Amino acid sequence: MKKITIAEMAEYTGQTIKLGAWIANKRSSGKIAFLQLRDGSGFVQGVVVKAEVGDDIFAAAKALTQETSLYVTGEVKEDDRSAFGYELQVTGIEVIHEAKDFPITPKEHGTEFLMDNRHLWLRSRKQHAIMKIRNEIIRSTYEFFNDNGFVKVDPPILTGSAPEGTSELFATKYFEEDAFLSQSGQLYMEAAAMALGKVFSFGPTFRAEKSKTRRHLIEFWMIEPEMAFVEHAESIEVQEQFVSHLVQSVLKNCQLDLDRLGRDTSKLEKIKAPFPRITYDEAIEWLNDNGFDDIKWGEDFGAPHETAIAEHYDMPVFIINYPIGIKPFYMQPHPERDDVVLCADLIAPEGYGEIIGGSERIYDYELMKQRIKEHNLDESAYEWYLDLSKYGAVPHSGFGLGLERTVAWISGAEHVRESIPFPRLLNRLYP
Ligand code: 4AD
Ligand code: MG
């Protein structure tokens, strides 16, 4: 008998097969038992009918506890009542390991309890669906950049510099001076773009954030493309094409997962490039006219501001040209204004906040040197980086997309902690 996975069942309609599975849940009466089986590839209902399997197998099925592992044999049947479309008419059961008192039961549990049991919580339907969507976003990211002539480059994790400011660094002792866990691979990606033209990275980044919000992790994954000879307006076009591709790929390949999460997909179907663009100046004016008198020109947006702007457009929206004072040292000044820079944040709809930060980069040697000084950065740590504006400097732009915020938005998860397998948060290092 062939051993298959739940995901492969459709190809075996009418045949008797064997599955390795766990019991996600179970319901039974005197004559029939319904086993909710999961095997990692999916979830399916196994139906055990006493009159067909006999007393012994039926008694074994009725005794199965949540998360017990087993081999099940049975016939694959079409079932149009379930979203999956198939069920298993069980003929045999072979218990591998009996699980007693699995801590996460079908009843409601508190968040801290679930987070303490994250290693087990991952097995639940909703978490399974979010991980599948995360995987599809990862897959379609590689697809997008490979199809568009980008080369994947891996920047280091241990670094000596701090591209996004020095307040949120993880320092580690080993080298003579402090080393920092990378908060962004950008500076290395700029060097790589001068060698390979269009490059992207995809790796873990670290921010010793003190914020405890639904959008902040201290370890998160970022995709950082960098493009030589590309100006900021062109970079924004790549960003909207990329984000549209992610959303459309999830819609196409993760229907069951979105369905299981109860995601309103009509909101996602609309997500197609181009996205609206507003300037920072316009955003401040709009906020001030719409009940937010607390924010003044020159200040950064808080979550409520971003949410209000995003709700107004009901689409991802680019806020462009932020004040120079609230952005990192490397951003190219606006050609006609010295108070704003050529940058954009992409704000996701439905309150998920900023998912992309990007800009054109300074490529004038003297200006870069001056900015490093103004930001009180240790010039010796940036000597190599300054070489990029010394030898064949060119206009170039890039951006960083936060994976977990994007996963949270597309899957409709409440909090970024559910969009990464093992979240690292303020005060959380386990499991
Ligand atoms: O806006 P950020 O800080 O930009 C950079 O790091 C640039 N160097 C990127 C570049 O141009 N190459 O971060 C980029 C994105 C944010 O828009 C957000 O999606 C995500 O990274 N992000 C976080 N996600 C989860 N938790 C945090 N603490 C995050 N900080 C940033
Ligand atoms: Mg940012």
GROMACS .gro file of C-alpha atoms and ligand atoms in nm:
model
  463
    1MET     CA    1   0.000   0.000   0.000
    2LYS     CA    2   0.130   0.343  -0.092
    3LYS     CA    3   0.227   0.586   0.186
    4ILE     CA    4   0.127   0.938   0.077
    5THR     CA    5   0.067   1.282   0.231
    6ILE     CA    6  -0.264   1.462   0.276
    7ALA     CA    7  -0.161   1.716   0.012
    8GLU     CA    8  -0.130   1.431  -0.241
    9MET     CA    9  -0.469   1.274  -0.165
   10ALA     CA   10  -0.647   1.426  -0.465
   11GLU     CA   11  -0.438   1.207  -0.697
   12TYR     CA   12  -0.555   0.890  -0.517
   13THR     CA   13  -0.934   0.919  -0.526
   14GLY     CA   14  -1.092   0.576  -0.489
   15GLN     CA   15  -0.766   0.410  -0.382
   16THR     CA   16  -0.662   0.270  -0.046
   17ILE     CA   17  -0.358   0.450   0.093
   18LYS     CA   18  -0.158   0.493   0.413
   19LEU     CA   19  -0.094   0.824   0.593
   20GLY     CA   20   0.141   0.912   0.879
   21ALA     CA   21  -0.061   1.161   1.087
   22TRP     CA   22  -0.146   1.318   1.419
   23ILE     CA   23  -0.488   1.352   1.577
   24ALA     CA   24  -0.577   1.722   1.573
   25ASN     CA   25  -0.922   1.661   1.714
   26LYS     CA   26  -1.187   1.391   1.735
   27ARG     CA   27  -1.563   1.352   1.760
   28SER     CA   28  -1.748   1.025   1.801
   29SER     CA   29  -2.084   0.863   1.867
   30GLY     CA   30  -2.175   0.496   1.924
   31LYS     CA   31  -2.142   0.406   1.557
   32ILE     CA   32  -1.912   0.654   1.390
   33ALA     CA   33  -1.595   0.847   1.476
   34PHE     CA   34  -1.462   1.153   1.296
   35LEU     CA   35  -1.086   1.194   1.324
   36GLN     CA   36  -0.940   1.532   1.232
   37LEU     CA   37  -0.604   1.422   1.096
   38ARG     CA   38  -0.304   1.642   1.021
   39ASP     CA   39   0.030   1.542   0.872
   40GLY     CA   40   0.206   1.874   0.817
   41SER     CA   41   0.106   1.892   0.452
   42GLY     CA   42  -0.259   1.950   0.543
   43PHE     CA   43  -0.568   1.855   0.741
   44VAL     CA   44  -0.826   1.593   0.649
   45GLN     CA   45  -1.118   1.420   0.814
   46GLY     CA   46  -1.095   1.045   0.869
   47VAL     CA   47  -1.429   0.866   0.904
   48VAL     CA   48  -1.438   0.544   1.107
   49VAL     CA   49  -1.763   0.346   1.079
   50LYS     CA   50  -1.806   0.075   1.343
   51ALA     CA   51  -2.015  -0.151   1.115
   52GLU     CA   52  -1.733  -0.150   0.859
   53VAL     CA   53  -1.414  -0.171   1.068
   54GLY     CA   54  -1.538  -0.396   1.348
   55ASP     CA   55  -1.532  -0.349   1.725
   56ASP     CA   56  -1.154  -0.350   1.788
   57ILE     CA   57  -1.054  -0.082   1.536
   58PHE     CA   58  -1.356   0.126   1.631
   59ALA     CA   59  -1.265   0.107   2.002
   60ALA     CA   60  -0.904   0.205   1.916
   61ALA     CA   61  -1.029   0.502   1.716
   62LYS     CA   62  -1.256   0.618   1.997
   63ALA     CA   63  -0.966   0.603   2.243
   64LEU     CA   64  -0.733   0.825   2.035
   65THR     CA   65  -0.617   1.133   2.223
   66GLN     CA   66  -0.525   1.473   2.080
   67GLU     CA   67  -0.177   1.475   1.915
   68THR     CA   68  -0.137   1.097   1.925
   69SER     CA   69   0.072   0.994   1.624
   70LEU     CA   70  -0.039   0.706   1.406
   71TYR     CA   71  -0.048   0.539   1.069
   72VAL     CA   72  -0.395   0.536   0.919
   73THR     CA   73  -0.505   0.335   0.619
   74GLY     CA   74  -0.819   0.399   0.425
   75GLU     CA   75  -0.988   0.483   0.100
   76VAL     CA   76  -0.969   0.836  -0.040
   77LYS     CA   77  -1.317   0.976  -0.107
   78GLU     CA   78  -1.433   1.298  -0.259
   79ASP     CA   79  -1.619   1.518  -0.009
   80ASP     CA   80  -1.769   1.839  -0.135
   81ARG     CA   81  -1.885   1.947   0.213
   82SER     CA   82  -1.530   2.026   0.320
   83ALA     CA   83  -1.313   2.304   0.175
   84PHE     CA   84  -1.035   2.049   0.122
   85GLY     CA   85  -1.265   1.836  -0.095
   86TYR     CA   86  -1.158   1.487   0.024
   87GLU     CA   87  -1.194   1.261   0.324
   88LEU     CA   88  -1.050   0.928   0.430
   89GLN     CA   89  -1.276   0.627   0.484
   90VAL     CA   90  -1.064   0.463   0.753
   91THR     CA   91  -0.998   0.088   0.740
   92GLY     CA   92  -0.705   0.055   0.978
   93ILE     CA   93  -0.521   0.235   1.261
   94GLU     CA   94  -0.172   0.176   1.397
   95VAL     CA   95  -0.081   0.399   1.692
   96ILE     CA   96   0.285   0.512   1.693
   97HIS     CA   97   0.290   0.719   2.011
   98GLU     CA   98   0.008   0.806   2.245
   99ALA     CA   99   0.006   1.170   2.354
  100LYS     CA  100  -0.139   1.237   2.697
  101ASP     CA  101  -0.275   1.576   2.808
  102PHE     CA  102  -0.159   1.791   2.516
  103PRO     CA  103  -0.158   2.138   2.672
  104ILE     CA  104  -0.329   2.323   2.386
  105THR     CA  105  -0.687   2.203   2.368
  106PRO     CA  106  -0.959   2.325   2.132
  107LYS     CA  107  -1.078   2.572   2.401
  108GLU     CA  108  -0.956   2.933   2.408
  109HIS     CA  109  -0.615   2.999   2.564
  110GLY     CA  110  -0.446   3.324   2.667
  111THR     CA  111  -0.171   3.471   2.450
  112GLU     CA  112   0.110   3.432   2.704
  113PHE     CA  113   0.022   3.066   2.749
  114LEU     CA  114   0.022   3.010   2.374
  115MET     CA  115   0.352   3.196   2.337
  116ASP     CA  116   0.511   2.984   2.613
  117ASN     CA  117   0.396   2.681   2.415
  118ARG     CA  118   0.489   2.820   2.074
  119HIS     CA  119   0.672   2.496   1.988
  120LEU     CA  120   0.337   2.315   2.018
  121TRP     CA  121   0.111   2.601   1.912
  122LEU     CA  122   0.269   2.586   1.565
  123ARG     CA  123   0.073   2.263   1.507
  124SER     CA  124  -0.266   2.437   1.521
  125ARG     CA  125  -0.464   2.507   1.205
  126LYS     CA  126  -0.434   2.881   1.212
  127GLN     CA  127  -0.061   2.884   1.281
  128HIS     CA  128  -0.010   2.619   1.013
  129ALA     CA  129  -0.192   2.840   0.762
  130ILE     CA  130   0.018   3.146   0.851
  131MET     CA  131   0.342   2.947   0.809
  132LYS     CA  132   0.224   2.826   0.468
  133ILE     CA  133   0.154   3.185   0.364
  134ARG     CA  134   0.496   3.292   0.495
  135ASN     CA  135   0.651   3.018   0.284
  136GLU     CA  136   0.463   3.134  -0.026
  137ILE     CA  137   0.583   3.492   0.030
  138ILE     CA  138   0.941   3.363   0.058
  139ARG     CA  139   0.900   3.151  -0.256
  140SER     CA  140   0.747   3.431  -0.461
  141THR     CA  141   1.012   3.679  -0.342
  142TYR     CA  142   1.286   3.462  -0.492
  143GLU     CA  143   1.072   3.416  -0.803
  144PHE     CA  144   1.020   3.792  -0.847
  145PHE     CA  145   1.384   3.891  -0.810
  146ASN     CA  146   1.521   3.599  -1.010
  147ASP     CA  147   1.276   3.674  -1.292
  148ASN     CA  148   1.381   4.040  -1.293
  149GLY     CA  149   1.756   4.000  -1.324
  150PHE     CA  150   1.857   4.039  -0.958
  151VAL     CA  151   2.139   3.841  -0.798
  152LYS     CA  152   2.097   3.714  -0.440
  153VAL     CA  153   2.381   3.837  -0.219
  154ASP     CA  154   2.418   3.752   0.150
  155PRO     CA  155   2.544   4.037   0.368
  156PRO     CA  156   2.717   3.956   0.699
  157ILE     CA  157   2.526   3.925   1.026
  158LEU     CA  158   2.815   4.039   1.245
  159THR     CA  159   2.895   4.398   1.155
  160GLY     CA  160   3.092   4.697   1.274
  161SER     CA  161   2.855   4.968   1.150
  162ALA     CA  162   2.503   5.087   1.223
  163PRO     CA  163   2.313   5.197   0.912
  164GLU     CA  164   1.983   5.273   1.087
  165GLY     CA  165   2.115   5.464   1.390
  166THR     CA  166   2.289   5.355   1.705
  167SER     CA  167   2.003   5.338   1.954
  168GLU     CA  168   1.882   4.983   1.883
  169LEU     CA  169   2.202   4.782   1.849
  170PHE     CA  170   2.279   4.437   1.983
  171ALA     CA  171   2.644   4.442   2.080
  172THR     CA  172   2.846   4.124   2.115
  173LYS     CA  173   3.197   4.078   2.253
  174TYR     CA  174   3.453   3.881   2.055
  175PHE     CA  175   3.650   4.121   1.839
  176GLU     CA  176   3.872   4.390   1.987
  177GLU     CA  177   3.594   4.642   1.937
  178ASP     CA  178   3.220   4.574   1.984
  179ALA     CA  179   3.053   4.389   1.701
  180PHE     CA  180   2.684   4.437   1.629
  181LEU     CA  181   2.419   4.202   1.501
  182SER     CA  182   2.311   4.343   1.166
  183GLN     CA  183   2.017   4.584   1.178
  184SER     CA  184   2.019   4.606   0.796
  185GLY     CA  185   2.240   4.463   0.524
  186GLN     CA  186   2.199   4.776   0.315
  187LEU     CA  187   2.551   4.916   0.318
  188TYR     CA  188   2.688   4.579   0.205
  189MET     CA  189   2.417   4.552  -0.057
  190GLU     CA  190   2.525   4.889  -0.195
  191ALA     CA  191   2.877   4.752  -0.234
  192ALA     CA  192   2.732   4.440  -0.398
  193ALA     CA  193   2.521   4.650  -0.640
  194MET     CA  194   2.841   4.821  -0.759
  195ALA     CA  195   2.972   4.473  -0.842
  196LEU     CA  196   2.658   4.298  -0.970
  197GLY     CA  197   2.412   4.574  -1.071
  198LYS     CA  198   2.081   4.454  -0.927
  199VAL     CA  199   2.104   4.254  -0.606
  200PHE     CA  200   1.879   4.143  -0.321
  201SER     CA  201   1.934   3.996   0.021
  202PHE     CA  202   1.699   3.795   0.237
  203GLY     CA  203   1.809   3.738   0.591
  204PRO     CA  204   1.762   3.796   0.961
  205THR     CA  205   1.809   4.143   1.108
  206PHE     CA  206   1.810   4.258   1.468
  207ARG     CA  207   1.682   4.563   1.651
  208ALA     CA  208   1.710   4.595   2.025
  209GLU     CA  209   1.368   4.759   2.022
  210LYS     CA  210   1.215   4.872   2.345
  211SER     CA  211   0.875   4.895   2.175
  212LYS     CA  212   0.610   4.643   2.266
  213THR     CA  213   0.365   4.676   1.978
  214ARG     CA  214   0.193   4.443   1.734
  215ARG     CA  215   0.443   4.550   1.466
  216HIS     CA  216   0.777   4.509   1.643
  217LEU     CA  217   1.006   4.210   1.674
  218ILE     CA  218   1.366   4.225   1.788
  219GLU     CA  219   1.468   3.962   1.534
  220PHE     CA  220   1.297   3.982   1.196
  221TRP     CA  221   1.365   3.891   0.834
  222MET     CA  222   1.420   4.155   0.572
  223ILE     CA  223   1.442   4.154   0.194
  224GLU     CA  224   1.679   4.427   0.079
  225PRO     CA  225   1.713   4.494  -0.294
  226GLU     CA  226   1.971   4.747  -0.417
  227MET     CA  227   1.999   4.876  -0.774
  228ALA     CA  228   2.281   5.063  -0.949
  229PHE     CA  229   2.185   5.342  -1.194
  230VAL     CA  230   1.830   5.344  -1.054
  231GLU     CA  231   1.670   5.663  -0.926
  232HIS     CA  232   1.418   5.674  -0.648
  233ALA     CA  233   1.105   5.703  -0.865
  234GLU     CA  234   1.215   5.389  -1.052
  235SER     CA  235   1.280   5.205  -0.726
  236ILE     CA  236   0.922   5.280  -0.615
  237GLU     CA  237   0.793   5.112  -0.930
  238VAL     CA  238   0.992   4.798  -0.847
  239GLN     CA  239   0.848   4.808  -0.494
  240GLU     CA  240   0.486   4.820  -0.606
  241GLN     CA  241   0.541   4.545  -0.864
  242PHE     CA  242   0.707   4.331  -0.596
  243VAL     CA  243   0.433   4.378  -0.336
  244SER     CA  244   0.159   4.313  -0.596
  245HIS     CA  245   0.338   3.994  -0.696
  246LEU     CA  246   0.350   3.874  -0.334
  247VAL     CA  247  -0.019   3.936  -0.275
  248GLN     CA  248  -0.130   3.783  -0.605
  249SER     CA  249   0.090   3.475  -0.550
  250VAL     CA  250  -0.062   3.413  -0.206
  251LEU     CA  251  -0.413   3.454  -0.350
  252LYS     CA  252  -0.331   3.204  -0.623
  253ASN     CA  253  -0.145   2.941  -0.420
  254CYS     CA  254  -0.280   2.965  -0.064
  255GLN     CA  255  -0.659   2.966  -0.104
  256LEU     CA  256  -0.716   2.698   0.161
  257ASP     CA  257  -0.490   2.876   0.409
  258LEU     CA  258  -0.658   3.215   0.357
  259ASP     CA  259  -0.993   3.043   0.392
  260ARG     CA  260  -0.891   2.874   0.718
  261LEU     CA  261  -0.784   3.212   0.855
  262GLY     CA  262  -1.113   3.370   0.753
  263ARG     CA  263  -0.919   3.633   0.558
  264ASP     CA  264  -1.133   3.879   0.362
  265THR     CA  265  -0.971   3.818   0.023
  266SER     CA  266  -1.171   4.091  -0.154
  267LYS     CA  267  -0.937   4.337   0.020
  268LEU     CA  268  -0.633   4.152  -0.121
  269GLU     CA  269  -0.767   4.113  -0.474
  270LYS     CA  270  -0.755   4.491  -0.516
  271ILE     CA  271  -0.382   4.505  -0.439
  272LYS     CA  272  -0.234   4.573  -0.782
  273ALA     CA  273   0.026   4.825  -0.892
  274PRO     CA  274   0.034   5.121  -0.919
  275PHE     CA  275  -0.014   5.229  -0.557
  276PRO     CA  276  -0.100   5.588  -0.457
  277ARG     CA  277   0.185   5.824  -0.363
  278ILE     CA  278   0.157   6.123  -0.134
  279THR     CA  279   0.431   6.348  -0.006
  280TYR     CA  280   0.515   6.376   0.362
  281ASP     CA  281   0.400   6.742   0.342
  282GLU     CA  282   0.059   6.635   0.208
  283ALA     CA  283   0.029   6.362   0.469
  284ILE     CA  284   0.087   6.610   0.753
  285GLU     CA  285  -0.164   6.852   0.605
  286TRP     CA  286  -0.423   6.577   0.559
  287LEU     CA  287  -0.373   6.454   0.917
  288ASN     CA  288  -0.404   6.806   1.059
  289ASP     CA  289  -0.727   6.856   0.858
  290ASN     CA  290  -0.866   6.525   0.976
  291GLY     CA  291  -0.853   6.548   1.351
  292PHE     CA  292  -0.485   6.478   1.419
  293ASP     CA  293  -0.363   6.816   1.551
  294ASP     CA  294  -0.097   6.642   1.764
  295ILE     CA  295   0.152   6.599   1.479
  296LYS     CA  296   0.365   6.880   1.333
  297TRP     CA  297   0.589   6.901   1.027
  298GLY     CA  298   0.925   6.745   1.111
  299GLU     CA  299   0.788   6.474   1.337
  300ASP     CA  300   0.765   6.104   1.256
  301PHE     CA  301   0.428   5.933   1.220
  302GLY     CA  302   0.293   5.716   1.496
  303ALA     CA  303   0.087   5.402   1.437
  304PRO     CA  304  -0.250   5.587   1.453
  305HIS     CA  305  -0.132   5.836   1.187
  306GLU     CA  306  -0.019   5.561   0.950
  307THR     CA  307  -0.341   5.367   1.006
  308ALA     CA  308  -0.557   5.673   0.931
  309ILE     CA  309  -0.370   5.746   0.607
  310ALA     CA  310  -0.385   5.382   0.497
  311GLU     CA  311  -0.758   5.362   0.572
  312HIS     CA  312  -0.817   5.671   0.362
  313TYR     CA  313  -0.666   5.498   0.055
  314ASP     CA  314  -0.762   5.135   0.126
  315MET     CA  315  -0.448   5.041  -0.070
  316PRO     CA  316  -0.080   5.034   0.019
  317VAL     CA  317   0.033   5.396  -0.001
  318PHE     CA  318   0.378   5.547  -0.050
  319ILE     CA  319   0.460   5.846   0.168
  320ILE     CA  320   0.749   6.015  -0.006
  321ASN     CA  321   1.012   6.280   0.076
  322TYR     CA  322   1.039   6.279   0.456
  323PRO     CA  323   1.219   6.552   0.650
  324ILE     CA  324   1.592   6.499   0.658
  325GLY     CA  325   1.596   6.514   1.039
  326ILE     CA  326   1.401   6.190   1.094
  327LYS     CA  327   1.579   5.967   0.842
  328PRO     CA  328   1.917   5.788   0.834
  329PHE     CA  329   2.242   5.949   0.718
  330TYR     CA  330   2.269   5.787   0.374
  331MET     CA  331   1.960   5.931   0.203
  332GLN     CA  332   2.001   6.148  -0.107
  333PRO     CA  333   1.877   6.507  -0.061
  334HIS     CA  334   1.587   6.632  -0.273
  335PRO     CA  335   1.731   6.819  -0.575
  336GLU     CA  336   1.520   7.132  -0.513
  337ARG     CA  337   1.483   7.128  -0.133
  338ASP     CA  338   1.734   7.088   0.144
  339ASP     CA  339   1.481   6.997   0.412
  340VAL     CA  340   1.357   6.664   0.265
  341VAL     CA  341   1.520   6.351   0.123
  342LEU     CA  342   1.442   6.117  -0.170
  343CYS     CA  343   1.281   5.836   0.022
  344ALA     CA  344   0.951   5.657   0.073
  345ASP     CA  345   0.783   5.438   0.329
  346LEU     CA  346   0.515   5.202   0.202
  347ILE     CA  347   0.223   5.183   0.445
  348ALA     CA  348   0.013   4.865   0.430
  349PRO     CA  349  -0.366   4.884   0.451
  350GLU     CA  350  -0.578   4.768   0.747
  351GLY     CA  351  -0.350   4.908   1.018
  352TYR     CA  352  -0.043   4.691   0.950
  353GLY     CA  353   0.184   4.994   0.924
  354GLU     CA  354   0.508   5.047   0.737
  355ILE     CA  355   0.615   4.739   0.542
  356ILE     CA  356   0.888   4.901   0.328
  357GLY     CA  357   1.145   5.170   0.394
  358GLY     CA  358   1.353   5.279   0.096
  359SER     CA  359   1.546   5.565  -0.060
  360GLU     CA  360   1.793   5.687  -0.315
  361ARG     CA  361   2.144   5.689  -0.166
  362ILE     CA  362   2.397   5.968  -0.149
  363TYR     CA  363   2.682   5.906  -0.394
  364ASP     CA  364   2.878   6.229  -0.349
  365TYR     CA  365   3.188   6.155  -0.142
  366GLU     CA  366   3.209   6.489   0.044
  367LEU     CA  367   2.839   6.495   0.128
  368MET     CA  368   2.848   6.136   0.255
  369LYS     CA  369   3.146   6.217   0.475
  370GLN     CA  370   2.970   6.522   0.613
  371ARG     CA  371   2.651   6.324   0.691
  372ILE     CA  372   2.848   6.055   0.876
  373LYS     CA  373   2.997   6.333   1.089
  374GLU     CA  374   2.662   6.504   1.148
  375HIS     CA  375   2.516   6.175   1.271
  376ASN     CA  376   2.806   6.128   1.514
  377LEU     CA  377   2.902   5.797   1.356
  378ASP     CA  378   3.253   5.664   1.397
  379GLU     CA  379   3.410   5.748   1.061
  380SER     CA  380   3.665   5.467   1.079
  381ALA     CA  381   3.381   5.209   1.073
  382TYR     CA  382   3.254   5.362   0.746
  383GLU     CA  383   3.583   5.399   0.562
  384TRP     CA  384   3.511   5.102   0.337
  385TYR     CA  385   3.160   5.233   0.270
  386LEU     CA  386   3.299   5.573   0.165
  387ASP     CA  387   3.506   5.393  -0.100
  388LEU     CA  388   3.179   5.334  -0.290
  389SER     CA  389   3.148   5.709  -0.353
  390LYS     CA  390   3.518   5.735  -0.432
  391TYR     CA  391   3.553   5.482  -0.714
  392GLY     CA  392   3.295   5.514  -0.992
  393ALA     CA  393   3.007   5.644  -0.782
  394VAL     CA  394   2.663   5.618  -0.946
  395PRO     CA  395   2.304   5.704  -0.853
  396HIS     CA  396   2.153   5.403  -0.683
  397SER     CA  397   1.846   5.316  -0.481
  398GLY     CA  398   1.715   5.035  -0.269
  399PHE     CA  399   1.466   4.937  -0.008
  400GLY     CA  400   1.391   4.692   0.272
  401LEU     CA  401   1.067   4.496   0.308
  402GLY     CA  402   0.993   4.348   0.649
  403LEU     CA  403   0.883   3.987   0.601
  404GLU     CA  404   0.682   3.946   0.922
  405ARG     CA  405   0.478   4.264   0.880
  406THR     CA  406   0.400   4.158   0.524
  407VAL     CA  407   0.299   3.808   0.636
  408ALA     CA  408   0.084   3.954   0.915
  409TRP     CA  409  -0.092   4.186   0.671
  410ILE     CA  410  -0.156   3.931   0.396
  411SER     CA  411  -0.269   3.659   0.636
  412GLY     CA  412  -0.467   3.899   0.855
  413ALA     CA  413  -0.278   3.798   1.172
  414GLU     CA  414  -0.334   4.026   1.467
  415HIS     CA  415   0.030   4.055   1.567
  416VAL     CA  416   0.372   3.999   1.403
  417ARG     CA  417   0.452   3.739   1.671
  418GLU     CA  418   0.226   3.497   1.481
  419SER     CA  419   0.402   3.551   1.149
  420ILE     CA  420   0.743   3.409   1.249
  421PRO     CA  421   0.792   3.052   1.378
  422PHE     CA  422   0.978   3.143   1.699
  423PRO     CA  423   0.936   3.515   1.774
  424ARG     CA  424   1.197   3.711   1.967
  425LEU     CA  425   1.024   3.990   2.153
  426LEU     CA  426   1.095   4.217   2.443
  427ASN     CA  427   1.141   3.968   2.731
  428ARG     CA  428   1.102   3.657   2.517
  429LEU     CA  429   1.388   3.422   2.432
  430TYR     CA  430   1.200   3.090   2.476
  431PRO     CA  431   1.094   2.859   2.327
  4324AD     O1  432   1.270   5.121   0.759
  4324AD     P1  433   1.382   5.030   0.797
  4324AD     O2  434   1.448   5.051   0.926
  4324AD     O3  435   1.484   5.040   0.675
  4324AD     C1  436   1.607   4.985   0.667
  4324AD     O4  437   1.657   4.909   0.746
  4324AD     C2  438   1.677   5.017   0.536
  4324AD     N1  439   1.821   5.003   0.556
  4324AD     C3  440   1.625   4.926   0.428
  4324AD     C4  441   1.692   4.949   0.296
  4324AD     O5  442   1.670   5.053   0.237
  4324AD     N2  443   1.769   4.856   0.250
  4324AD     O6  444   1.330   4.880   0.793
  4324AD     C5  445   1.274   4.825   0.675
  4324AD     C6  446   1.150   4.745   0.708
  4324AD     C7  447   1.037   4.824   0.771
  4324AD     O7  448   0.961   4.891   0.674
  4324AD     C8  449   0.958   4.715   0.840
  4324AD     O8  450   0.876   4.645   0.748
  4324AD     C9  451   1.066   4.620   0.885
  4324AD     O9  452   1.179   4.645   0.804
  4324AD     N3  453   1.100   4.642   1.026
  4324AD    C10  454   1.056   4.564   1.127
  4324AD     N4  455   0.977   4.455   1.129
  4324AD    C11  456   0.952   4.397   1.248
  4324AD     N5  457   1.003   4.442   1.364
  4324AD    C12  458   1.084   4.550   1.368
  4324AD     N6  459   1.134   4.590   1.483
  4324AD    C13  460   1.114   4.617   1.246
  4324AD     N7  461   1.190   4.725   1.212
  4324AD    C14  462   1.179   4.738   1.080
  433MG      MG  463   1.152   5.267   0.837
   0.00000   0.00000   0.00000
